[in-house]
Every structure is written in structure tokens, then in C-alpha cells.
PDB file of C-alpha atoms in Angstrom:
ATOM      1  CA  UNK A 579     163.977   9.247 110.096  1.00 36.00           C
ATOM      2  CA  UNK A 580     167.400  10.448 110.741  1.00 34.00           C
ATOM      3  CA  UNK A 581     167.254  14.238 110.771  1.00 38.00           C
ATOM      4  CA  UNK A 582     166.701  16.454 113.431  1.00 41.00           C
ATOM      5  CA  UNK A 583     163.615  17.803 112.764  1.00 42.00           C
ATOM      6  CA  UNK A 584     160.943  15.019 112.313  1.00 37.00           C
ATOM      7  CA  UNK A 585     163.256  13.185 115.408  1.00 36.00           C
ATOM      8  CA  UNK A 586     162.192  15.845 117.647  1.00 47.00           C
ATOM      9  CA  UNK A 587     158.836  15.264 116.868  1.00 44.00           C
ATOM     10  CA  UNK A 588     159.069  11.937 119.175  1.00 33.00           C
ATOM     11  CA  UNK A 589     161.020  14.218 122.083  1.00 42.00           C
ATOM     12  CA  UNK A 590     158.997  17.986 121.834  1.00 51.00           C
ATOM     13  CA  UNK A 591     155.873  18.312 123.023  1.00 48.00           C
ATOM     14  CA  UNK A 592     153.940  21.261 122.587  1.00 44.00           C
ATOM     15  CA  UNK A 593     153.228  23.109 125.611  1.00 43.00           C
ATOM     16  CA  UNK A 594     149.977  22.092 127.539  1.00 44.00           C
ATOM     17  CA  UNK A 595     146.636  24.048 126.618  1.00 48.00           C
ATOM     18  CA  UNK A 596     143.138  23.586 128.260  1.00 42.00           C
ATOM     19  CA  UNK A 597     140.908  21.083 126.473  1.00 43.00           C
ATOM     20  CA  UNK A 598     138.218  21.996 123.692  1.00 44.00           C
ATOM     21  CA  UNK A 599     135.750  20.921 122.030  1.00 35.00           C
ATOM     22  CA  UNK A 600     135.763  20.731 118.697  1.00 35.00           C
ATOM     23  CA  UNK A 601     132.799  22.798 116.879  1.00 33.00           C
ATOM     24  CA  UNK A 602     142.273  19.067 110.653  1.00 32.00           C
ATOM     25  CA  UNK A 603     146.058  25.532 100.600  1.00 35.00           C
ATOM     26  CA  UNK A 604     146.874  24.041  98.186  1.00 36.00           C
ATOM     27  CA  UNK A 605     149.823  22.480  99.866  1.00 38.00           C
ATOM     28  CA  UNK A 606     151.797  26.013 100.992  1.00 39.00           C
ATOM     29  CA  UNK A 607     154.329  23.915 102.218  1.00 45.00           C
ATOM     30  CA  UNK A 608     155.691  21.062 100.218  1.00 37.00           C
ATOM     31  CA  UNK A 609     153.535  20.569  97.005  1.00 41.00           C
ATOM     32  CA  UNK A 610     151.838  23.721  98.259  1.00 42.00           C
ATOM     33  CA  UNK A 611     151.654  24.530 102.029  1.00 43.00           C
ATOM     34  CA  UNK A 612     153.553  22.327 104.610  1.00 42.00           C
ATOM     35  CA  UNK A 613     154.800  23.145 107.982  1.00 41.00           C
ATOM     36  CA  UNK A 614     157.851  22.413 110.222  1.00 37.00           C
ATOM     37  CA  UNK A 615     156.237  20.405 112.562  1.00 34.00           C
ATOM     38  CA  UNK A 616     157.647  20.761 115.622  1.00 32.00           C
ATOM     39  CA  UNK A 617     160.018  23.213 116.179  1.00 37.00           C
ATOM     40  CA  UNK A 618     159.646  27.018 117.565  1.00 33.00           C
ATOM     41  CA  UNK A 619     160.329  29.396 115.080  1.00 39.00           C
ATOM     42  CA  UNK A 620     163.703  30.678 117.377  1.00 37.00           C
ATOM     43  CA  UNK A 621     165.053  27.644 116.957  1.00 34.00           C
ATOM     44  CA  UNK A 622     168.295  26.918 114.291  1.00 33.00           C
ATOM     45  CA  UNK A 623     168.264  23.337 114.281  1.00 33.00           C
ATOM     46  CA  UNK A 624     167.903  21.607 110.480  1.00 32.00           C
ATOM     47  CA  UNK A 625     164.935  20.067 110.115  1.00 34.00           C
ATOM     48  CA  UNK A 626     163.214  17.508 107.216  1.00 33.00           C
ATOM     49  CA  UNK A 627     159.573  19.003 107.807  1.00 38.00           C
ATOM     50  CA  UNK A 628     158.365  20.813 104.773  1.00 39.00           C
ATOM     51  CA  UNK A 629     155.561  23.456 105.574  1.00 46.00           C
ATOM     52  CA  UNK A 630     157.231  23.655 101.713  1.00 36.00           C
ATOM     53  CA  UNK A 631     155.276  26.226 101.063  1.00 38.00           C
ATOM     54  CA  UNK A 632     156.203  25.916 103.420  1.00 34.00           C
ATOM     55  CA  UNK A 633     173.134  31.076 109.092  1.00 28.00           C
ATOM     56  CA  UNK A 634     169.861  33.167 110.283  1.00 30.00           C
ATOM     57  CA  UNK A 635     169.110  36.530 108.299  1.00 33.00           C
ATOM     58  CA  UNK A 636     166.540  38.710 109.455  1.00 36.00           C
ATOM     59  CA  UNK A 637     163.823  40.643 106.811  1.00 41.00           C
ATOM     60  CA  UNK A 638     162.982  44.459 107.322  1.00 37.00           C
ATOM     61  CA  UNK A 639     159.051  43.323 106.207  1.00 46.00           C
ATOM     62  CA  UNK A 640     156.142  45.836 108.172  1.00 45.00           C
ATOM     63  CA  UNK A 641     153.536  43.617 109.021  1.00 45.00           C
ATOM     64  CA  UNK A 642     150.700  43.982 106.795  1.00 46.00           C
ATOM     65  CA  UNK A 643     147.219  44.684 107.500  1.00 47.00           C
ATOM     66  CA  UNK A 644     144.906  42.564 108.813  1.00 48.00           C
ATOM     67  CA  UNK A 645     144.018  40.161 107.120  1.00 50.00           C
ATOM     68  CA  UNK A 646     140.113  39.096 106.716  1.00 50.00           C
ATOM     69  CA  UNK A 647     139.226  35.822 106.240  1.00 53.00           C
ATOM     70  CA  UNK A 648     137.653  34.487 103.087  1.00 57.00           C
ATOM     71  CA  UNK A 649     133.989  34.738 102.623  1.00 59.00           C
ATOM     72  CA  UNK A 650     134.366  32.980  99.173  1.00 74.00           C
ATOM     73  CA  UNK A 651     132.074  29.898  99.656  1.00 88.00           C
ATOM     74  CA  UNK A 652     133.501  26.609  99.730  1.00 92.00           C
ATOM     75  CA  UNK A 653     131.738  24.433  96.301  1.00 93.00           C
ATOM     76  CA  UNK A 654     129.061  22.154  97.767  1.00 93.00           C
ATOM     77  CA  UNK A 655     131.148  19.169  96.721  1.00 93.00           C
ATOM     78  CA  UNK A 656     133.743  20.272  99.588  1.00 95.00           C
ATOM     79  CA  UNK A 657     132.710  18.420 103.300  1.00 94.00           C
ATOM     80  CA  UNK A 658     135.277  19.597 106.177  1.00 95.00           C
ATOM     81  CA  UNK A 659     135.488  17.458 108.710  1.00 95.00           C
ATOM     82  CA  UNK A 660     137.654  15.873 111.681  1.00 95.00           C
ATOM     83  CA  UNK A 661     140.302  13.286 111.255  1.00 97.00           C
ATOM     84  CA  UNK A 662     139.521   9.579 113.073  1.00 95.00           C
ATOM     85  CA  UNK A 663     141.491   6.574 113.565  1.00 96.00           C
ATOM     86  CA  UNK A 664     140.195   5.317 110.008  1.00 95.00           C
ATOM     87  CA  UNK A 665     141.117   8.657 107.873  1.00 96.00           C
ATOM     88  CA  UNK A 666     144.975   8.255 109.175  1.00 98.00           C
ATOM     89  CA  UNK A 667     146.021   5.480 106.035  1.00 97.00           C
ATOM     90  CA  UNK A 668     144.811   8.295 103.658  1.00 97.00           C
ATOM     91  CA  UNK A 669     145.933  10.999 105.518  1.00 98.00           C
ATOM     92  CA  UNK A 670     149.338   9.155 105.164  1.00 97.00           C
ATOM     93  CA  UNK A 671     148.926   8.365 101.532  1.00 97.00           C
ATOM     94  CA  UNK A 672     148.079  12.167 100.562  1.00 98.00           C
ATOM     95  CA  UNK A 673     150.884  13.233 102.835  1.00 96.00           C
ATOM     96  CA  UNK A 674     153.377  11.170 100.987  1.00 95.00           C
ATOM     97  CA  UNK A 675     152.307  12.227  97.523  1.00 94.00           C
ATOM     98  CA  UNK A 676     152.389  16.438  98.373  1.00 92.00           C
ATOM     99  CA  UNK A 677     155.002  16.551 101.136  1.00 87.00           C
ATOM    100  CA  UNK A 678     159.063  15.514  99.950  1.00 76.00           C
ATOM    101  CA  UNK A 679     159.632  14.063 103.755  1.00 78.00           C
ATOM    102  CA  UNK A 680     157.769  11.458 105.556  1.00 85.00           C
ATOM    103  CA  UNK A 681     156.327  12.064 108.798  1.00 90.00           C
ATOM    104  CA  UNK A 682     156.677   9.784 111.835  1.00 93.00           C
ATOM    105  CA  UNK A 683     154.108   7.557 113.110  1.00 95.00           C
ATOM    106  CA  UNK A 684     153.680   9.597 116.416  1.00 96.00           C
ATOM    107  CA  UNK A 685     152.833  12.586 114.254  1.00 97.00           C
ATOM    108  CA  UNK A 686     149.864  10.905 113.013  1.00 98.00           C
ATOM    109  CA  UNK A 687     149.022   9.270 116.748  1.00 97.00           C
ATOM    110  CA  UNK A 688     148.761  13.017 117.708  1.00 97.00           C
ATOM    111  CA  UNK A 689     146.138  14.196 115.342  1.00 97.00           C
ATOM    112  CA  UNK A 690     143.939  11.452 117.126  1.00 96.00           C
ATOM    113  CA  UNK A 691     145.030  10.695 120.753  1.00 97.00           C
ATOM    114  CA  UNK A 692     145.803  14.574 121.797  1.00 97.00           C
ATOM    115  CA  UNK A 693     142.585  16.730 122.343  1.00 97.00           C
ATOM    116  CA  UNK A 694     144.729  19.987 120.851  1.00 97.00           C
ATOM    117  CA  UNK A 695     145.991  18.474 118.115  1.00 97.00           C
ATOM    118  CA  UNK A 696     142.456  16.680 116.961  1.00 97.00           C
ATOM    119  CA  UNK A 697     140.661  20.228 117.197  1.00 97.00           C
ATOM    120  CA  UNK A 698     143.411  21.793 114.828  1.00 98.00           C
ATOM    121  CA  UNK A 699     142.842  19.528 112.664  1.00 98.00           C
ATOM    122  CA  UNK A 700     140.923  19.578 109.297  1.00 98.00           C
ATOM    123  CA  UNK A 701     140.179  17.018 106.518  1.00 98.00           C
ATOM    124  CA  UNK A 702     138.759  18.406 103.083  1.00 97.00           C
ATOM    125  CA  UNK A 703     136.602  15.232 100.970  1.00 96.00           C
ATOM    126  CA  UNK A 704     135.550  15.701  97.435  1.00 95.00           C
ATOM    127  CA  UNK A 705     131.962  14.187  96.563  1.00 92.00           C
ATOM    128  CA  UNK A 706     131.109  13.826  93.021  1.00 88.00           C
ATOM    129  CA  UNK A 707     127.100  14.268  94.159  1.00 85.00           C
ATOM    130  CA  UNK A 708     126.975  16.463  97.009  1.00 83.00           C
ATOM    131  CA  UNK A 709     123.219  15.971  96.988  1.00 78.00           C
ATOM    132  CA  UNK A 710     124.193  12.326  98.586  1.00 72.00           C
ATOM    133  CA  UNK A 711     126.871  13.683 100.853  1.00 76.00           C
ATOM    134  CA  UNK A 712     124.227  13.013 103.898  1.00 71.00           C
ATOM    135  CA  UNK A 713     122.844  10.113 102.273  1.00 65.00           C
ATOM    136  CA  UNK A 714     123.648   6.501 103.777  1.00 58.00           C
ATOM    137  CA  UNK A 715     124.205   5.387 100.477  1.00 55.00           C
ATOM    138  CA  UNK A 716     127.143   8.268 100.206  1.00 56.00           C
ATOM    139  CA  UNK A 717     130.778   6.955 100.021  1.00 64.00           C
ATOM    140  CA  UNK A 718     133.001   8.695 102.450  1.00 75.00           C
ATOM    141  CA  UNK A 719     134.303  10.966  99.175  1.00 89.00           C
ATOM    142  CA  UNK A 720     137.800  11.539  98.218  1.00 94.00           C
ATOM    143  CA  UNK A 721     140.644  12.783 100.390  1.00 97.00           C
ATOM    144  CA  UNK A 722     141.628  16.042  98.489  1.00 98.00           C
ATOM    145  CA  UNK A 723     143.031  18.213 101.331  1.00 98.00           C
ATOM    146  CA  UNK A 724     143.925  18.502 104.772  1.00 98.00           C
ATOM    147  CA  UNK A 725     145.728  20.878 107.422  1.00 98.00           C
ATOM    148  CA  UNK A 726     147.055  19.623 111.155  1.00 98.00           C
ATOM    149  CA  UNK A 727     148.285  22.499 113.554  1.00 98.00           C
ATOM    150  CA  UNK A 728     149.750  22.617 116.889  1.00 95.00           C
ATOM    151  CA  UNK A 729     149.907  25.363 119.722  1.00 96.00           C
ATOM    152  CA  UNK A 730     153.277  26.518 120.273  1.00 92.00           C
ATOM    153  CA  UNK A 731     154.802  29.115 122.844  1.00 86.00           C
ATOM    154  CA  UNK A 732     156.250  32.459 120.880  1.00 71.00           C
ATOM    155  CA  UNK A 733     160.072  33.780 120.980  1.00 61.00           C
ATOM    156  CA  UNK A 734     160.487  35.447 124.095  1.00 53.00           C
ATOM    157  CA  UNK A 735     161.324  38.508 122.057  1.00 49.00           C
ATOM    158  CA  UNK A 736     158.828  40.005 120.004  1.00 52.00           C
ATOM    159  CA  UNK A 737     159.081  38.930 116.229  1.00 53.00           C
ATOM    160  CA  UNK A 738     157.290  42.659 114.904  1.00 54.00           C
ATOM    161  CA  UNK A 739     158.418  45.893 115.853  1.00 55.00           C
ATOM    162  CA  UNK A 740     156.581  47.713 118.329  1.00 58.00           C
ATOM    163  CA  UNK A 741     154.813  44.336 119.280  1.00 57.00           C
ATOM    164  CA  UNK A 742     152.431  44.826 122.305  1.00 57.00           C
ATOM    165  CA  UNK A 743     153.753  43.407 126.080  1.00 53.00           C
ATOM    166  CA  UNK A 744     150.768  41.805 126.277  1.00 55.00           C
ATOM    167  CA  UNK A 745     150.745  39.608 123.227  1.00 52.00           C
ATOM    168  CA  UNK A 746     154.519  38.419 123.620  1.00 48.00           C
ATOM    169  CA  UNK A 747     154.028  35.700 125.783  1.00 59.00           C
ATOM    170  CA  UNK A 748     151.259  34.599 123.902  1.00 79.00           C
ATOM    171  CA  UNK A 749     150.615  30.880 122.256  1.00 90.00           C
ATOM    172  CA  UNK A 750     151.315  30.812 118.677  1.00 95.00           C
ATOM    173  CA  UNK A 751     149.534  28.968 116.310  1.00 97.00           C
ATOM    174  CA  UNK A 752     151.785  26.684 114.098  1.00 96.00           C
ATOM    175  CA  UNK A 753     151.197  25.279 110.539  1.00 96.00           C
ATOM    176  CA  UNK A 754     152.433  21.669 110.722  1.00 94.00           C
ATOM    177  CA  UNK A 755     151.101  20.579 107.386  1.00 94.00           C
ATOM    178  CA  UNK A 756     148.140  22.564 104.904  1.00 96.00           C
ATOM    179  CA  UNK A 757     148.171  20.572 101.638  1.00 96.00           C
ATOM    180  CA  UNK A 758     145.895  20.320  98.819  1.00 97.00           C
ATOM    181  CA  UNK A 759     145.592  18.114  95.654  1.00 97.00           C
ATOM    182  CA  UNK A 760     146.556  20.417  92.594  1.00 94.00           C
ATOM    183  CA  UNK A 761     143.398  19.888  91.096  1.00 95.00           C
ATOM    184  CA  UNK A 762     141.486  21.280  93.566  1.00 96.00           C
ATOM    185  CA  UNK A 763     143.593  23.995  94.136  1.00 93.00           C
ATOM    186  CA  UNK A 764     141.376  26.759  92.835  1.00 92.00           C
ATOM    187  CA  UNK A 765     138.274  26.002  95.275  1.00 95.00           C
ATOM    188  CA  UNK A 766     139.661  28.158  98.281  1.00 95.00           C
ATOM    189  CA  UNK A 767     139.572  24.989 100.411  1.00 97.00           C
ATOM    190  CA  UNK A 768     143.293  25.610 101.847  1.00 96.00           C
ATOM    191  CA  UNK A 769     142.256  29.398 102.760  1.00 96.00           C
ATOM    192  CA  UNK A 770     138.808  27.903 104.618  1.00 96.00           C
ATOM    193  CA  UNK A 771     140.495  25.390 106.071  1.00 97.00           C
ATOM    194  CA  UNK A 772     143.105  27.470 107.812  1.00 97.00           C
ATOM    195  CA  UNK A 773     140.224  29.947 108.607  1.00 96.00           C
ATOM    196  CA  UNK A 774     138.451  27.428 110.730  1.00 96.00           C
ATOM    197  CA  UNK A 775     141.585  26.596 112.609  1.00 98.00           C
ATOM    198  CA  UNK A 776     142.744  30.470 113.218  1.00 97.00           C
ATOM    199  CA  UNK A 777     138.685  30.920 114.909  1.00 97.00           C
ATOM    200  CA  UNK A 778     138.967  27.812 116.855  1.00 96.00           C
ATOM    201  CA  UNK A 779     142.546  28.580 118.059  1.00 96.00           C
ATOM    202  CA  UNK A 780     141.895  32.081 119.183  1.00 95.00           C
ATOM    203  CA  UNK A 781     138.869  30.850 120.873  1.00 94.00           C
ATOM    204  CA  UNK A 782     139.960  27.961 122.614  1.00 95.00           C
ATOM    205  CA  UNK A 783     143.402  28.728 122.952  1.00 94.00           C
ATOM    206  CA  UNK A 784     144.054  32.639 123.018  1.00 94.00           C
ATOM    207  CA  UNK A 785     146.675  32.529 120.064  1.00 95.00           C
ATOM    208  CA  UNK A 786     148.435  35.720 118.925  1.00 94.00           C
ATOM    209  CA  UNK A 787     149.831  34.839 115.962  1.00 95.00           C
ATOM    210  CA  UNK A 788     150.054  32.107 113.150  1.00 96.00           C
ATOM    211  CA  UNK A 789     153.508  31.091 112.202  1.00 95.00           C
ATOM    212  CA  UNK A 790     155.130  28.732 109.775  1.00 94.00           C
ATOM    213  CA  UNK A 791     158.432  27.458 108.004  1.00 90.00           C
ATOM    214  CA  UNK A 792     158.172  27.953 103.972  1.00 90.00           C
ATOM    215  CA  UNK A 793     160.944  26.462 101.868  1.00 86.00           C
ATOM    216  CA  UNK A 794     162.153  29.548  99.905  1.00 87.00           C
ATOM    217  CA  UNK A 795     162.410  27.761  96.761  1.00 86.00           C
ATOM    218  CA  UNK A 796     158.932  27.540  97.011  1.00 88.00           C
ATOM    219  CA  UNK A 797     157.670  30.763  95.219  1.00 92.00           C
ATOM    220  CA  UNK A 798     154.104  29.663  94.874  1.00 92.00           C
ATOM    221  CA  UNK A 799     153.830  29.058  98.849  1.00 92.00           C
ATOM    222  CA  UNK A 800     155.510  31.964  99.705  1.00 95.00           C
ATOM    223  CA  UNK A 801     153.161  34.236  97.300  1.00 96.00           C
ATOM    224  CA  UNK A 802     149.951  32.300  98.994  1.00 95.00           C
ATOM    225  CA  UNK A 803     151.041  33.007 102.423  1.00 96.00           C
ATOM    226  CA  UNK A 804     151.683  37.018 101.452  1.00 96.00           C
ATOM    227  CA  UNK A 805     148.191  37.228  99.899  1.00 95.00           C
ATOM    228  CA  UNK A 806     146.805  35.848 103.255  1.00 94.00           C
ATOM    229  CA  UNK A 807     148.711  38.991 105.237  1.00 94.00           C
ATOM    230  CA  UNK A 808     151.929  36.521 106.701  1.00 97.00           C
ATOM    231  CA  UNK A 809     154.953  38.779 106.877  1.00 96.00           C
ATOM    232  CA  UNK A 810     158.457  36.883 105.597  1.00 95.00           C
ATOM    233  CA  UNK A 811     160.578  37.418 109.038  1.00 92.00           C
ATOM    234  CA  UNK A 812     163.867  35.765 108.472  1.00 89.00           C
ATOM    235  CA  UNK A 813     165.633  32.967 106.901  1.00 90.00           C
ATOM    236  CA  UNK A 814     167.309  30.117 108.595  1.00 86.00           C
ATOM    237  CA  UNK A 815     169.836  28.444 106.732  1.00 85.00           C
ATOM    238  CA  UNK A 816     170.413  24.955 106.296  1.00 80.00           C
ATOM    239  CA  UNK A 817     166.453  24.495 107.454  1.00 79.00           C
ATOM    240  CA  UNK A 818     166.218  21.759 104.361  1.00 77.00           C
ATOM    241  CA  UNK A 819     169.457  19.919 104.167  1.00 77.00           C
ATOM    242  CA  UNK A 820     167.316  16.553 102.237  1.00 76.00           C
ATOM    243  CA  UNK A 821     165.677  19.109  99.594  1.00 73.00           C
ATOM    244  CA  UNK A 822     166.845  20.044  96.435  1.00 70.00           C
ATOM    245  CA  UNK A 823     167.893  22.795  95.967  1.00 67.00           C
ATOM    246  CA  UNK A 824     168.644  22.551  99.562  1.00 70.00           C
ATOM    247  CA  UNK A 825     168.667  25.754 101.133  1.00 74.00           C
ATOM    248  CA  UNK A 826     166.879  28.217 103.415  1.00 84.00           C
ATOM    249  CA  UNK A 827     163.311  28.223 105.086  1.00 87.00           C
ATOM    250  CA  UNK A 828     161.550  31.676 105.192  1.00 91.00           C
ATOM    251  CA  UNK A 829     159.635  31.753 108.539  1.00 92.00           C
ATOM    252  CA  UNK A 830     156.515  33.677 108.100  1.00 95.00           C
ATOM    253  CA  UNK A 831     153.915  34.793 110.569  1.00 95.00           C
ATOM    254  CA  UNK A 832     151.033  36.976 110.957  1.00 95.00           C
ATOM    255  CA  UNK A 833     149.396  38.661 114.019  1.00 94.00           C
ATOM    256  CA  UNK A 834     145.571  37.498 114.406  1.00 94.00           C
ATOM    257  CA  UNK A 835     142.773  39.900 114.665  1.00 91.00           C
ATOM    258  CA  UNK A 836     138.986  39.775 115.347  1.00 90.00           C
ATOM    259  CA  UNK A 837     138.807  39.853 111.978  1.00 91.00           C
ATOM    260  CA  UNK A 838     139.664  36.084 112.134  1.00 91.00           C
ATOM    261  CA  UNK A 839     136.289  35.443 114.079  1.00 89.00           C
ATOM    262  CA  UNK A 840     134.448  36.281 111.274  1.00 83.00           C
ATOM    263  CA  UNK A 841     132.961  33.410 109.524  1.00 69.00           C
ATOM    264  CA  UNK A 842     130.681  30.562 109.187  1.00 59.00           C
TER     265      UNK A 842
END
């Protein structure tokens, strides 16, 4: 794993946050919606992640509007669930089909080792019968989508204009990887997937914002992420030096609201 970004994964940590329990889009990033995984948004250095939906120009964007979280129900062949120990070799394999760049073993070791990690982290299963889904006699379904997130300190300077004091030191909530088979793309289960995460990341954690790196070649991740209220803040060159076209990332973010504590 040579480049700088999925290196760092081994060497940055995210910073420490208080244990919680846990109540991990169509891939936005790579085939649809994956994130940078480690790396602040401030920072320049190139990196091999691929939130594909997911020299440093700034946007003019005004943040939108709040945005409210879907209340489209999920089909009743969807189960959302937690990731174990024995969901990580098909976590890997769907990984490696939607997202261009591999992802270290220690990226994977988090999702089930750190508390943090675990919580912000989301598996979506397909069942042919979801009458059976609670059945014994129920296979375990088919992996079709997940999302893994991470709790990351903002910029010291404020990334919106006229951004309160007291939400600029506040945790961010970071988009490693949201991915989604394309033929269960139209199902909404990328949308309630990152809903979940935003509720239990404001709750347990006190996030501010959700942020995350979008290839800009990527026009389908970048519209997804626009519909869902994230503002496009800058580019940083050189973010995808493997990809082709190689090129830019678009770092988008959005401010939470208690809007995002509205759900199931």
C-alpha cells in the first residue's frame, strides 16, 4: 500500500471519544460513495482512499438548508445491522468490487476492535423472504451495502462563513466508506444508513458536521451528496494520483441539525 493516504491509516488515529453503546449510498465514493479514510479535511497530502463519490482551490458555495433525513421506508427485504469478526471477508470482498483502492488490514481491525468505529458502522443484507429474516432457518442474506465512519477533530478555522464559536472546535463526523451494490441502488439504503450514523454520532459524540472527500470525476456522488444538503468546499489537487482520470477531490460537508434526530 504505498501511498500516503491508506499508509496513514496504520500511523493516525482518530482523536479519543467517550464510549457508546451501540442502539456500519449507493457507493458516493468510489462506485458510488467512498471516503478518505483517514485524513482531516485541512490536510494536502495525496491520498489512495476513494470516498469516490467520494494545488487547493476554495468554492464560494452558501451552505444549504438543513437537511431532513429520509422518512422513505427502507423495503422489508433490507436488515441493518453491526459488523462482527465474521462479516469482515465480505465486507472486504464488497469493498474490493465498489472501491478502485484496497484498504489495509488495520482498517478493517478497527470496525471491530475500536468501540467508535464499531458504533459508526453499518452493514445493509438483502433477504429474498423477509418473512424468514428472524427465522432460524434464515441465511444470514446477502451483503448489498455498507458505510464505516470515524470521529475526526474539525479545521481550526471555520469551513462556512459566519460559522458559530461554539461549533468550531467541534468533532466532525467523517465518511470513510458508504457503498452500495448498483442494483440496489434505488432502495434509499445509502441515505438510511448514513441517517443512523449522523443520530448516533450527534448523540454519542456531539458532532457538528459530516464531512467527506468525493473524487470530482465522480458526478453521480457529487449530485447524491448535494441532494442530501453537503456543500462542495474546495478542491485539493493531486488527492487521487492512482485514479484515472487522476485529478482533484471535492471535500464536501454539511452542518448537522436536530433535524438529524428525527427518525426511527
Amino acid at each position: 500500500m504505498p501511498q500516503a493516504s491508506i499508509l496513514a491509516w496504520l500511523s493516525n488515529k482518530s482523536t479519543s471519544v467517550p464510549e457508546a453503546t451501540c442502539t456500519k449510498a449507493e457507493s458516493a465514493h468510489s462506485n458510488f460513495t467512498s471516503a478518505q479514510p483517514t485524513r482531516p479535511l485541512s490536510s494536502q497530502q495525496d491520498s489512495s482512499h476513494t470516498n469516490i463519490f467520494s494545488a487547493t482551490t476554495a468554492t464560494t458555495s452558501t451552505p444549504s438548508q438543513p437537511f431532513i433525513g429520509s422518512a422513505r421506508p427502507l423495503p422489508a427485504n433490507v436488515e441493518l445491522r453491526t459488523c462482527t469478526k465474521t462479516d469482515i471477508p465480505h465486507l472486504k470482498r464488497l469493498n474490493s468490487l465498489l472501491l478502485p483502492l484496497p484498504y489495509p488490514d488495520s482498517f478493517y481491525r478497527e470496525i471491530t476492535e475500536d468501540p467508535t468505529t464499531s458504533n459508526l458502522t453499518l452493514l445493509a443484507f438483502w433477504h429474498d423472504d423477509p418473512a424468514k429474516i428472524s427465522t432460524p432457518e434464515e441465511t444470514k442474506g446477502r451483503l448489498v451495502g455498507a458505510i464505516s465512519c470515524r470521529i475526526l477533530p474539525r479545521p481550526s478555522a471555520p469551513l462556512f462563513p459566519n460559522t458559530p464559536s461554539t461549533e468550531v472546535e467541534k468533532r466532525m463526523l467523517y465518511l470513510s466508506t458508504l457503498v452500495v451494490l448498483s442494483p440496489f441502488r434505488q432502495h434509499g439504503i445509502a441515505t438510511r444508513m448514513l441517517d443512523i450514523v449522523t443520530r448516533r454520532a450527534i448523540s454519542a459524540y456531539g458532532v457538528a458536521s459530516i464531512g467527506a472527500h468525493v473524487w470530482e470525476a465522480n458526478a453521480e456522488a457529487r449530485e447524491w451528496y448535494a441532494k442530501r444538503g453537503f456543500v462542495e468546499l474546495r478542491r485539493e489537487e493531486g488527492y487521487y494520483r492512482r485514479l484515472e482520470p487522476r485529478g482533484a477531490a471535492v471535500v464536501v460537508e454539511r452542518r448537522v441539525s436536530v433535524m438529524d434526530l428525527v427518525g426511527d
